[in-house]
PDB file of C-alpha atoms in Angstrom:
ATOM      1  CA  MET H1315     137.726  95.831 101.035  1.00  0.00           C
ATOM      2  CA  GLY H1316     135.156  96.284  98.250  1.00  0.00           C
ATOM      3  CA  GLN H1317     133.073  93.377  99.548  1.00  0.00           C
ATOM      4  CA  THR H1318     133.135  94.789 103.101  1.00  0.00           C
ATOM      5  CA  SER H1319     132.013  98.193 101.806  1.00  0.00           C
ATOM      6  CA  SER H1320     129.184  96.584  99.831  1.00  0.00           C
ATOM      7  CA  THR H1321     128.038  94.635 102.888  1.00  0.00           C
ATOM      8  CA  TRP H1322     128.101  97.798 104.988  1.00  0.00           C
ATOM      9  CA  ASP H1323     126.031  99.680 102.419  1.00  0.00           C
ATOM     10  CA  ARG H1324     123.376  96.945 102.441  1.00  0.00           C
ATOM     11  CA  LEU H1325     123.239  96.973 106.229  1.00  0.00           C
ATOM     12  CA  LEU H1326     122.940 100.749 106.269  1.00  0.00           C
ATOM     13  CA  LEU H1327     120.098 100.720 103.747  1.00  0.00           C
ATOM     14  CA  ALA H1328     118.295  98.013 105.701  1.00  0.00           C
ATOM     15  CA  LEU H1329     118.641 100.180 108.815  1.00  0.00           C
ATOM     16  CA  LEU H1330     117.162 103.158 106.946  1.00  0.00           C
ATOM     17  CA  LEU H1331     114.114 101.096 106.039  1.00  0.00           C
ATOM     18  CA  LEU H1332     113.666 100.065 109.683  1.00  0.00           C
ATOM     19  CA  LEU H1333     114.037 103.651 110.887  1.00  0.00           C
ATOM     20  CA  TRP H1334     111.457 104.791 108.390  1.00  0.00           C
ATOM     21  CA  ARG H1335     108.980 102.144 109.533  1.00  0.00           C
ATOM     22  CA  ASP H1336     109.542 102.720 113.262  1.00  0.00           C
ATOM     23  CA  GLY H1337     110.473 106.397 113.493  1.00  0.00           C
ATOM     24  CA  GLN H1338     108.452 109.570 113.778  1.00  0.00           C
ATOM     25  CA  LEU H1339     108.075 110.936 110.279  1.00  0.00           C
ATOM     26  CA  CYS H1340     107.881 114.548 109.228  1.00  0.00           C
ATOM     27  CA  THR H1341     105.612 114.753 106.197  1.00  0.00           C
ATOM     28  CA  ALA H1342     104.958 117.143 103.355  1.00  0.00           C
ATOM     29  CA  ASP H1343     102.301 116.932 100.648  1.00  0.00           C
ATOM     30  CA  HIS H1344     102.974 119.014  97.546  1.00  0.00           C
ATOM     31  CA  CYS H1345     103.885 118.938  93.856  1.00  0.00           C
ATOM     32  CA  SER H1346     107.359 120.202  94.727  1.00  0.00           C
ATOM     33  CA  TRP H1347     109.360 120.335  97.949  1.00  0.00           C
ATOM     34  CA  LYS H1348     112.352 122.296  99.208  1.00  0.00           C
ATOM     35  CA  GLY H1349     113.974 121.636 102.563  1.00  0.00           C
ATOM     36  CA  SER H1350     117.215 121.472 104.512  1.00  0.00           C
ATOM     37  CA  GLY H1351     118.888 118.811 106.614  1.00  0.00           C
ATOM     38  CA  LEU H1352     120.029 121.541 109.021  1.00  0.00           C
ATOM     39  CA  THR H1353     116.501 121.882 110.414  1.00  0.00           C
ATOM     40  CA  TRP H1354     116.456 118.335 111.781  1.00  0.00           C
ATOM     41  CA  GLU H1355     117.143 117.412 115.399  1.00  0.00           C
ATOM     42  CA  PRO H1356     120.773 116.165 115.565  1.00  0.00           C
ATOM     43  CA  ARG H1357     119.893 113.191 117.804  1.00  0.00           C
ATOM     44  CA  SER H1358     116.703 112.213 116.017  1.00  0.00           C
ATOM     45  CA  ARG H1359     116.643 108.815 114.327  1.00  0.00           C
ATOM     46  CA  ALA H1360     113.568 109.568 112.250  1.00  0.00           C
ATOM     47  CA  VAL H1361     113.672 109.498 108.465  1.00  0.00           C
ATOM     48  CA  GLU H1362     111.828 112.478 107.064  1.00  0.00           C
ATOM     49  CA  GLN H1363     109.160 111.615 104.532  1.00  0.00           C
ATOM     50  CA  VAL H1364     107.945 113.785 101.668  1.00  0.00           C
ATOM     51  CA  ARG H1365     104.838 112.842  99.705  1.00  0.00           C
ATOM     52  CA  LEU H1366     104.428 114.428  96.271  1.00  0.00           C
ATOM     53  CA  ARG H1367     101.013 114.038  94.680  1.00  0.00           C
ATOM     54  CA  CYS H1368     101.440 115.483  91.193  1.00  0.00           C
ATOM     55  CA  THR H1369     102.481 113.888  87.914  1.00  0.00           C
ATOM     56  CA  GLU H1370     105.438 116.268  87.702  1.00  0.00           C
ATOM     57  CA  GLY H1371     107.392 118.526  90.007  1.00  0.00           C
ATOM     58  CA  SER H1372     110.739 118.884  91.726  1.00  0.00           C
ATOM     59  CA  LEU H1373     112.593 118.313  94.987  1.00  0.00           C
ATOM     60  CA  GLU H1374     115.518 120.307  96.401  1.00  0.00           C
ATOM     61  CA  TRP H1375     117.267 118.986  99.523  1.00  0.00           C
ATOM     62  CA  MET H1376     119.920 121.377 100.821  1.00  0.00           C
ATOM     63  CA  TYR H1377     122.606 120.293 103.294  1.00  0.00           C
ATOM     64  CA  PRO H1378     121.551 116.608 103.054  1.00  0.00           C
ATOM     65  CA  ALA H1379     121.648 114.766 106.383  1.00  0.00           C
ATOM     66  CA  ARG H1380     120.817 111.137 107.179  1.00  0.00           C
ATOM     67  CA  ALA H1381     118.048 110.093 104.772  1.00  0.00           C
ATOM     68  CA  LEU H1382     114.930 111.340 103.065  1.00  0.00           C
ATOM     69  CA  ARG H1383     112.099 109.123 101.817  1.00  0.00           C
ATOM     70  CA  VAL H1384     110.160 110.562  98.869  1.00  0.00           C
ATOM     71  CA  VAL H1385     106.846 109.017  97.839  1.00  0.00           C
ATOM     72  CA  LEU H1386     105.564 109.906  94.396  1.00  0.00           C
ATOM     73  CA  ALA H1387     101.850 109.239  94.710  1.00  0.00           C
ATOM     74  CA  PRO H1388      99.613 111.109  92.246  1.00  0.00           C
ATOM     75  CA  ASN H1389      96.060 109.985  91.565  1.00  0.00           C
ATOM     76  CA  LEU H1390      96.774 107.151  89.135  1.00  0.00           C
ATOM     77  CA  ALA H1391      94.372 104.610  90.599  1.00  0.00           C
ATOM     78  CA  SER H1392      93.035 103.652  87.161  1.00  0.00           C
ATOM     79  CA  VAL H1393      96.519 103.092  85.697  1.00  0.00           C
ATOM     80  CA  GLN H1394      98.235  99.737  86.122  1.00  0.00           C
ATOM     81  CA  HIS H1395     101.644 100.604  84.709  1.00  0.00           C
ATOM     82  CA  THR H1396     103.467 103.897  85.146  1.00  0.00           C
ATOM     83  CA  THR H1397     106.855 105.035  83.920  1.00  0.00           C
ATOM     84  CA  VAL H1398     108.687 107.235  86.407  1.00  0.00           C
ATOM     85  CA  CYS H1399     111.471 109.523  85.153  1.00  0.00           C
ATOM     86  CA  ILE H1400     113.747 111.692  87.277  1.00  0.00           C
ATOM     87  CA  LYS H1401     116.423 114.140  86.179  1.00  0.00           C
ATOM     88  CA  PRO H1402     119.051 115.231  88.746  1.00  0.00           C
ATOM     89  CA  MET H1403     119.383 118.991  89.002  1.00  0.00           C
ATOM     90  CA  SER H1404     122.542 120.782  87.922  1.00  0.00           C
ATOM     91  CA  GLY H1405     125.150 120.611  90.682  1.00  0.00           C
ATOM     92  CA  PHE H1406     123.624 117.518  92.294  1.00  0.00           C
ATOM     93  CA  LYS H1407     125.802 116.657  95.284  1.00  0.00           C
ATOM     94  CA  GLY H1408     125.586 115.232  98.760  1.00  0.00           C
ATOM     95  CA  ALA H1409     123.425 112.117  98.370  1.00  0.00           C
ATOM     96  CA  ASN H1410     122.658 108.982  96.397  1.00  0.00           C
ATOM     97  CA  ILE H1411     119.144 108.098  95.204  1.00  0.00           C
ATOM     98  CA  TYR H1412     117.669 104.623  95.604  1.00  0.00           C
ATOM     99  CA  VAL H1413     114.338 103.249  94.420  1.00  0.00           C
ATOM    100  CA  GLU H1414     112.417 101.011  96.808  1.00  0.00           C
ATOM    101  CA  ARG H1415     111.112  97.756  95.351  1.00  0.00           C
ATOM    102  CA  ASP H1416     109.641  94.855  97.309  1.00  0.00           C
ATOM    103  CA  GLY H1417     111.231  96.028 100.536  1.00  0.00           C
ATOM    104  CA  GLU H1418     114.704  96.462  99.041  1.00  0.00           C
ATOM    105  CA  LEU H1419     116.599  99.549  97.869  1.00  0.00           C
ATOM    106  CA  HIS H1420     118.269  99.648  94.455  1.00  0.00           C
ATOM    107  CA  LEU H1421     120.782 102.358  93.481  1.00  0.00           C
ATOM    108  CA  LEU H1422     119.350 104.719  90.852  1.00  0.00           C
ATOM    109  CA  VAL H1423     121.595 107.818  90.959  1.00  0.00           C
ATOM    110  CA  SER H1424     125.130 107.922  92.375  1.00  0.00           C
ATOM    111  CA  GLU H1425     126.779 111.285  92.995  1.00  0.00           C
ATOM    112  CA  ALA H1426     130.132 109.606  92.268  1.00  0.00           C
ATOM    113  CA  GLU H1427     129.140 109.039  88.632  1.00  0.00           C
ATOM    114  CA  GLU H1428     129.375 112.648  87.493  1.00  0.00           C
ATOM    115  CA  ALA H1429     129.066 111.741  83.811  1.00  0.00           C
ATOM    116  CA  HIS H1430     125.576 110.324  84.423  1.00  0.00           C
ATOM    117  CA  LEU H1431     124.225 113.005  86.761  1.00  0.00           C
ATOM    118  CA  GLN H1432     122.623 114.985  83.931  1.00  0.00           C
ATOM    119  CA  HIS H1433     120.987 111.903  82.428  1.00  0.00           C
ATOM    120  CA  VAL H1434     117.301 111.190  82.878  1.00  0.00           C
ATOM    121  CA  HIS H1435     116.650 107.931  84.719  1.00  0.00           C
ATOM    122  CA  CYS H1436     113.408 106.057  84.015  1.00  0.00           C
ATOM    123  CA  PHE H1437     111.930 102.939  85.575  1.00  0.00           C
ATOM    124  CA  SER H1438     108.553 101.247  85.642  1.00  0.00           C
ATOM    125  CA  SER H1439     106.172 101.075  88.581  1.00  0.00           C
ATOM    126  CA  ASP H1440     103.335  98.570  88.839  1.00  0.00           C
ATOM    127  CA  HIS H1441     101.918 100.123  92.020  1.00  0.00           C
ATOM    128  CA  PRO H1442      99.204 102.760  91.411  1.00  0.00           C
ATOM    129  CA  GLN H1443      99.529 103.872  95.048  1.00  0.00           C
ATOM    130  CA  GLY H1444     102.931 105.340  94.331  1.00  0.00           C
ATOM    131  CA  VAL H1445     106.657 104.710  94.191  1.00  0.00           C
ATOM    132  CA  ALA H1446     109.182 105.424  96.944  1.00  0.00           C
ATOM    133  CA  LEU H1447     112.656 106.889  96.545  1.00  0.00           C
ATOM    134  CA  PHE H1448     115.306 107.059  99.272  1.00  0.00           C
ATOM    135  CA  LEU H1449     117.894 109.836  99.278  1.00  0.00           C
ATOM    136  CA  GLN H1450     120.809 108.757 101.465  1.00  0.00           C
ATOM    137  CA  ALA H1451     123.108 111.615 102.484  1.00  0.00           C
ATOM    138  CA  SER H1452     126.819 111.122 101.875  1.00  0.00           C
ATOM    139  CA  PRO H1453     129.254 111.447 104.805  1.00  0.00           C
ATOM    140  CA  GLN H1454     130.799 114.921 104.938  1.00  0.00           C
ATOM    141  CA  LYS H1455     133.426 116.512 107.180  1.00  0.00           C
ATOM    142  CA  ASP H1456     132.447 120.143 106.669  1.00  0.00           C
ATOM    143  CA  ILE H1457     129.252 122.137 106.444  1.00  0.00           C
ATOM    144  CA  SER H1458     129.806 123.489 102.944  1.00  0.00           C
ATOM    145  CA  ARG H1459     126.602 123.703 100.968  1.00  0.00           C
ATOM    146  CA  ARG H1460     125.503 120.655  99.038  1.00  0.00           C
ATOM    147  CA  THR H1461     122.182 120.240  97.267  1.00  0.00           C
ATOM    148  CA  ALA H1462     120.642 116.977  96.115  1.00  0.00           C
ATOM    149  CA  GLY H1463     117.697 117.797  93.896  1.00  0.00           C
ATOM    150  CA  PHE H1464     115.784 116.425  90.941  1.00  0.00           C
ATOM    151  CA  GLN H1465     112.807 116.961  88.680  1.00  0.00           C
ATOM    152  CA  TYR H1466     110.318 114.125  88.219  1.00  0.00           C
ATOM    153  CA  GLU H1467     107.616 113.116  85.776  1.00  0.00           C
ATOM    154  CA  LEU H1468     105.180 110.219  85.887  1.00  0.00           C
ATOM    155  CA  LEU H1469     104.068 108.939  82.494  1.00  0.00           C
ATOM    156  CA  SER H1470     101.136 106.547  82.333  1.00  0.00           C
ATOM    157  CA  ASN H1471     101.209 105.692  78.632  1.00  0.00           C
ATOM    158  CA  LEU H1472     104.804 104.626  78.000  1.00  0.00           C
ATOM    159  CA  SER H1473     106.822 101.504  78.654  1.00  0.00           C
ATOM    160  CA  SER H1474     109.998 101.796  80.716  1.00  0.00           C
ATOM    161  CA  THR H1475     113.395 101.721  79.058  1.00  0.00           C
ATOM    162  CA  PRO H1476     116.842 102.814  80.264  1.00  0.00           C
ATOM    163  CA  ASN H1477     117.049 105.280  77.362  1.00  0.00           C
ATOM    164  CA  PHE H1478     114.966 108.342  78.214  1.00  0.00           C
ATOM    165  CA  GLN H1479     115.035 109.665  74.662  1.00  0.00           C
ATOM    166  CA  VAL H1480     113.582 106.429  73.300  1.00  0.00           C
ATOM    167  CA  THR H1481     111.057 106.298  76.158  1.00  0.00           C
ATOM    168  CA  LEU H1482     109.594 109.697  75.371  1.00  0.00           C
ATOM    169  CA  VAL H1483     109.870 109.743  71.598  1.00  0.00           C
ATOM    170  CA  GLU H1484     109.858 106.094  70.565  1.00  0.00           C
ATOM    171  CA  ALA H1485     107.664 106.871  67.542  1.00  0.00           C
ATOM    172  CA  MET H1486     108.928 110.392  66.872  1.00  0.00           C
ATOM    173  CA  CYS H1487     110.591 109.737  63.519  1.00  0.00           C
ATOM    174  CA  ARG H1488     107.522 108.069  62.021  1.00  0.00           C
ATOM    175  CA  PRO H1489     105.263 110.510  60.111  1.00  0.00           C
ATOM    176  CA  CYS H1490     101.863 111.050  61.724  1.00  0.00           C
ATOM    177  CA  ASP H1491      98.778 109.807  59.905  1.00  0.00           C
ATOM    178  CA  ASN H1492      95.710 112.035  59.632  1.00  0.00           C
ATOM    179  CA  ALA H1493      94.038 110.713  62.791  1.00  0.00           C
ATOM    180  CA  GLU H1494      97.205 111.167  64.858  1.00  0.00           C
ATOM    181  CA  LEU H1495      97.660 114.671  63.516  1.00  0.00           C
ATOM    182  CA  LEU H1496      94.093 115.706  64.329  1.00  0.00           C
ATOM    183  CA  MET H1497      94.497 114.333  67.861  1.00  0.00           C
ATOM    184  CA  ALA H1498      97.896 116.025  68.276  1.00  0.00           C
ATOM    185  CA  VAL H1499      96.442 119.513  67.895  1.00  0.00           C
ATOM    186  CA  CYS H1500      93.943 118.665  70.656  1.00  0.00           C
ATOM    187  CA  SER H1501      96.226 117.003  73.194  1.00  0.00           C
ATOM    188  CA  SER H1502      99.773 118.324  72.679  1.00  0.00           C
ATOM    189  CA  ASP H1503     101.497 120.533  75.247  1.00  0.00           C
ATOM    190  CA  PHE H1504     102.357 123.004  72.504  1.00  0.00           C
ATOM    191  CA  VAL H1505     100.882 123.856  69.102  1.00  0.00           C
ATOM    192  CA  VAL H1506     102.585 126.611  67.099  1.00  0.00           C
ATOM    193  CA  LYS H1507     102.715 127.788  63.502  1.00  0.00           C
ATOM    194  CA  GLY H1508     106.138 128.787  62.245  1.00  0.00           C
ATOM    195  CA  SER H1509     109.132 128.165  60.050  1.00  0.00           C
ATOM    196  CA  ILE H1510     112.479 126.499  60.671  1.00  0.00           C
ATOM    197  CA  ARG H1511     115.182 129.085  61.284  1.00  0.00           C
ATOM    198  CA  ASN H1512     117.991 126.631  61.966  1.00  0.00           C
ATOM    199  CA  VAL H1513     118.708 122.991  62.844  1.00  0.00           C
ATOM    200  CA  SER H1514     121.706 122.030  64.989  1.00  0.00           C
ATOM    201  CA  HIS H1515     122.904 118.503  65.737  1.00  0.00           C
ATOM    202  CA  ASP H1516     124.540 117.047  68.855  1.00  0.00           C
ATOM    203  CA  PRO H1517     126.063 113.649  67.963  1.00  0.00           C
ATOM    204  CA  GLU H1518     127.370 113.101  71.508  1.00  0.00           C
ATOM    205  CA  HIS H1519     123.859 113.109  72.992  1.00  0.00           C
ATOM    206  CA  GLN H1520     122.167 111.837  69.809  1.00  0.00           C
ATOM    207  CA  MET H1521     119.848 114.841  69.661  1.00  0.00           C
ATOM    208  CA  SER H1522     118.935 117.607  67.245  1.00  0.00           C
ATOM    209  CA  GLU H1523     117.460 120.997  68.048  1.00  0.00           C
ATOM    210  CA  VAL H1524     115.117 122.863  65.748  1.00  0.00           C
ATOM    211  CA  GLU H1525     115.073 126.631  66.190  1.00  0.00           C
ATOM    212  CA  VAL H1526     111.616 127.831  65.218  1.00  0.00           C
ATOM    213  CA  SER H1527     110.598 131.311  64.089  1.00  0.00           C
ATOM    214  CA  VAL H1528     107.014 131.453  65.369  1.00  0.00           C
ATOM    215  CA  GLN H1529     104.142 133.197  63.622  1.00  0.00           C
ATOM    216  CA  LYS H1530     101.341 132.042  65.927  1.00  0.00           C
ATOM    217  CA  VAL H1531     101.277 130.323  69.332  1.00  0.00           C
ATOM    218  CA  TYR H1532      98.015 128.397  69.566  1.00  0.00           C
ATOM    219  CA  ARG H1533      98.933 126.690  72.825  1.00  0.00           C
ATOM    220  CA  GLN H1534     101.929 126.126  75.053  1.00  0.00           C
ATOM    221  CA  LYS H1535     102.143 124.624  78.510  1.00  0.00           C
ATOM    222  CA  ASN H1536     105.103 126.703  79.660  1.00  0.00           C
ATOM    223  CA  ARG H1537     106.975 129.675  78.199  1.00  0.00           C
ATOM    224  CA  ILE H1538     109.285 127.792  75.838  1.00  0.00           C
ATOM    225  CA  PHE H1539     108.292 130.025  72.929  1.00  0.00           C
ATOM    226  CA  GLN H1540     108.948 133.630  73.881  1.00  0.00           C
ATOM    227  CA  GLN H1541     108.833 137.056  72.298  1.00  0.00           C
ATOM    228  CA  ASP H1542     112.006 139.121  71.976  1.00  0.00           C
ATOM    229  CA  GLN H1543     111.388 142.435  73.744  1.00  0.00           C
ATOM    230  CA  PHE H1544     113.425 144.365  71.176  1.00  0.00           C
ATOM    231  CA  THR H1545     112.491 142.775  67.837  1.00  0.00           C
ATOM    232  CA  GLY H1546     109.033 141.528  68.812  1.00  0.00           C
ATOM    233  CA  GLU H1547     109.804 138.186  67.132  1.00  0.00           C
ATOM    234  CA  TRP H1548     108.635 134.939  68.716  1.00  0.00           C
ATOM    235  CA  THR H1549     111.116 132.036  68.726  1.00  0.00           C
ATOM    236  CA  GLY H1550     111.720 128.792  70.563  1.00  0.00           C
ATOM    237  CA  PRO H1551     113.734 125.546  70.459  1.00  0.00           C
ATOM    238  CA  ILE H1552     112.285 122.071  69.855  1.00  0.00           C
ATOM    239  CA  LYS H1553     114.275 118.890  70.486  1.00  0.00           C
ATOM    240  CA  THR H1554     114.136 115.668  68.508  1.00  0.00           C
ATOM    241  CA  LEU H1555     116.287 112.598  67.967  1.00  0.00           C
ATOM    242  CA  LEU H1556     119.370 112.779  65.785  1.00  0.00           C
ATOM    243  CA  GLN H1557     118.224 109.582  64.066  1.00  0.00           C
ATOM    244  CA  CYS H1558     115.163 111.439  62.755  1.00  0.00           C
ATOM    245  CA  ARG H1559     117.530 113.411  60.476  1.00  0.00           C
ATOM    246  CA  VAL H1560     115.568 116.649  60.654  1.00  0.00           C
ATOM    247  CA  LYS H1561     116.657 119.175  58.023  1.00  0.00           C
ATOM    248  CA  LYS H1562     115.869 122.807  57.448  1.00  0.00           C
ATOM    249  CA  GLY H1563     112.890 123.115  55.117  1.00  0.00           C
ATOM    250  CA  GLU H1564     111.208 126.076  53.494  1.00  0.00           C
ATOM    251  CA  GLY H1565     107.660 127.143  54.207  1.00  0.00           C
ATOM    252  CA  ASP H1566     105.361 127.173  57.227  1.00  0.00           C
ATOM    253  CA  PHE H1567     104.769 124.182  59.505  1.00  0.00           C
ATOM    254  CA  LEU H1568     102.426 123.343  62.367  1.00  0.00           C
ATOM    255  CA  PHE H1569     104.685 122.152  65.190  1.00  0.00           C
ATOM    256  CA  THR H1570     103.134 120.011  67.916  1.00  0.00           C
ATOM    257  CA  GLY H1571     104.616 117.985  70.746  1.00  0.00           C
ATOM    258  CA  ASN H1572     105.021 117.598  74.480  1.00  0.00           C
ATOM    259  CA  GLU H1573     107.198 119.147  77.139  1.00  0.00           C
ATOM    260  CA  HIS H1574     109.474 117.120  79.401  1.00  0.00           C
ATOM    261  CA  PHE H1575     111.832 118.528  82.029  1.00  0.00           C
ATOM    262  CA  GLY H1576     111.574 122.023  80.581  1.00  0.00           C
ATOM    263  CA  ASP H1577     112.229 121.014  76.973  1.00  0.00           C
ATOM    264  CA  ALA H1578     109.835 120.879  74.012  1.00  0.00           C
ATOM    265  CA  TRP H1579     109.969 117.536  72.154  1.00  0.00           C
ATOM    266  CA  LEU H1580     108.738 117.347  68.587  1.00  0.00           C
ATOM    267  CA  GLY H1581     105.625 115.361  67.780  1.00  0.00           C
ATOM    268  CA  CYS H1582     103.655 115.814  64.567  1.00  0.00           C
ATOM    269  CA  ALA H1583     104.930 118.618  62.318  1.00  0.00           C
ATOM    270  CA  PRO H1584     103.061 118.785  58.983  1.00  0.00           C
ATOM    271  CA  ARG H1585     103.278 121.636  56.537  1.00  0.00           C
ATOM    272  CA  PHE H1586     100.630 124.125  57.583  1.00  0.00           C
ATOM    273  CA  LYS H1587      98.757 124.057  54.264  1.00  0.00           C
ATOM    274  CA  ASP H1588      98.564 120.244  54.465  1.00  0.00           C
ATOM    275  CA  PHE H1589      97.169 120.450  57.997  1.00  0.00           C
ATOM    276  CA  GLN H1590      94.538 122.955  56.830  1.00  0.00           C
ATOM    277  CA  THR H1591      93.383 120.580  54.107  1.00  0.00           C
ATOM    278  CA  ILE H1592      93.205 117.596  56.497  1.00  0.00           C
ATOM    279  CA  TYR H1593      91.410 119.529  59.255  1.00  0.00           C
ATOM    280  CA  LEU H1594      88.819 121.152  56.996  1.00  0.00           C
ATOM    281  CA  ALA H1595      88.007 117.785  55.400  1.00  0.00           C
ATOM    282  CA  ALA H1596      87.601 116.201  58.842  1.00  0.00           C
ATOM    283  CA  ARG H1597      85.358 119.041  60.029  1.00  0.00           C
ATOM    284  CA  GLU H1598      83.220 118.657  56.931  1.00  0.00           C
ATOM    285  CA  GLN H1599      82.766 114.970  57.818  1.00  0.00           C
ATOM    286  CA  ARG H1600      82.338 115.845  61.515  1.00  0.00           C
ATOM    287  CA  ILE H1601      85.186 113.575  62.575  1.00  0.00           C
ATOM    288  CA  ASN H1602      87.490 116.250  63.986  1.00  0.00           C
ATOM    289  CA  PRO H1603      88.152 115.427  67.697  1.00  0.00           C
ATOM    290  CA  CYS H1604      88.264 119.114  68.696  1.00  0.00           C
ATOM    291  CA  GLU H1605      87.770 122.586  67.265  1.00  0.00           C
ATOM    292  CA  PHE H1606      90.850 124.391  65.967  1.00  0.00           C
ATOM    293  CA  GLN H1607      90.727 128.146  65.475  1.00  0.00           C
ATOM    294  CA  PHE H1608      93.003 129.154  62.602  1.00  0.00           C
ATOM    295  CA  ASN H1609      92.675 132.873  63.304  1.00  0.00           C
TER     296      ASN H1609
END
């Protein structure tokens, strides 16, 4: 029975590829996309295609029906190797996600594996023109709402690994040298001055979270660090690996890092007075890669 089911799945996926190649395609061209399977013609055999041209965004497919082909194709013509990461949205249901490689479809996300639906799935792509994902709708007897959605990020400077945490922060626990620190304040998604209010650990997911009391936000990509409307205090959470063994320390730090899937991940985090000394010495020698305004 299992072998018959597997054979049927392969035949169905092969048919989806043929329908995509031969059918009339509905296209979209955005960073993010939201649509519904209820808007499709019931008798149509076409596979709808969505083309997303940004390095990050999201897709939300309500009432999944038949199949959806998603092409992630940002302008990465000068990059030979790209790591693609997708994170299923909360409540993901109604479809399975496959990645297309060399004309074949390989299962990436299964709605049946509930324990893995909140994991981030990463894989490498050697094709600068983009990578294709197939969302195959699951059979359903009723019209109750189901939504198959995910966030995606394309990373051009990391090698692929099944462990998302290691992929994004493979060198996180190693202290930054002076050159890395000076570059971090220029290129990081967030740069804030603050102190550590609390550190909590999550052994199950091998992560730690640093709660930061912020004195100054120099830069942030999104609103991870926010001001309390009643107290006026700025705070925000920063994630790191449990293996880094982050502890609560006294004094002020300069926290830098990057944002992935709505979370801030710790990069370089020197004591603020140490950063001042390093930056001022570099500026004196005219080797600072960018200007940093302390005030």
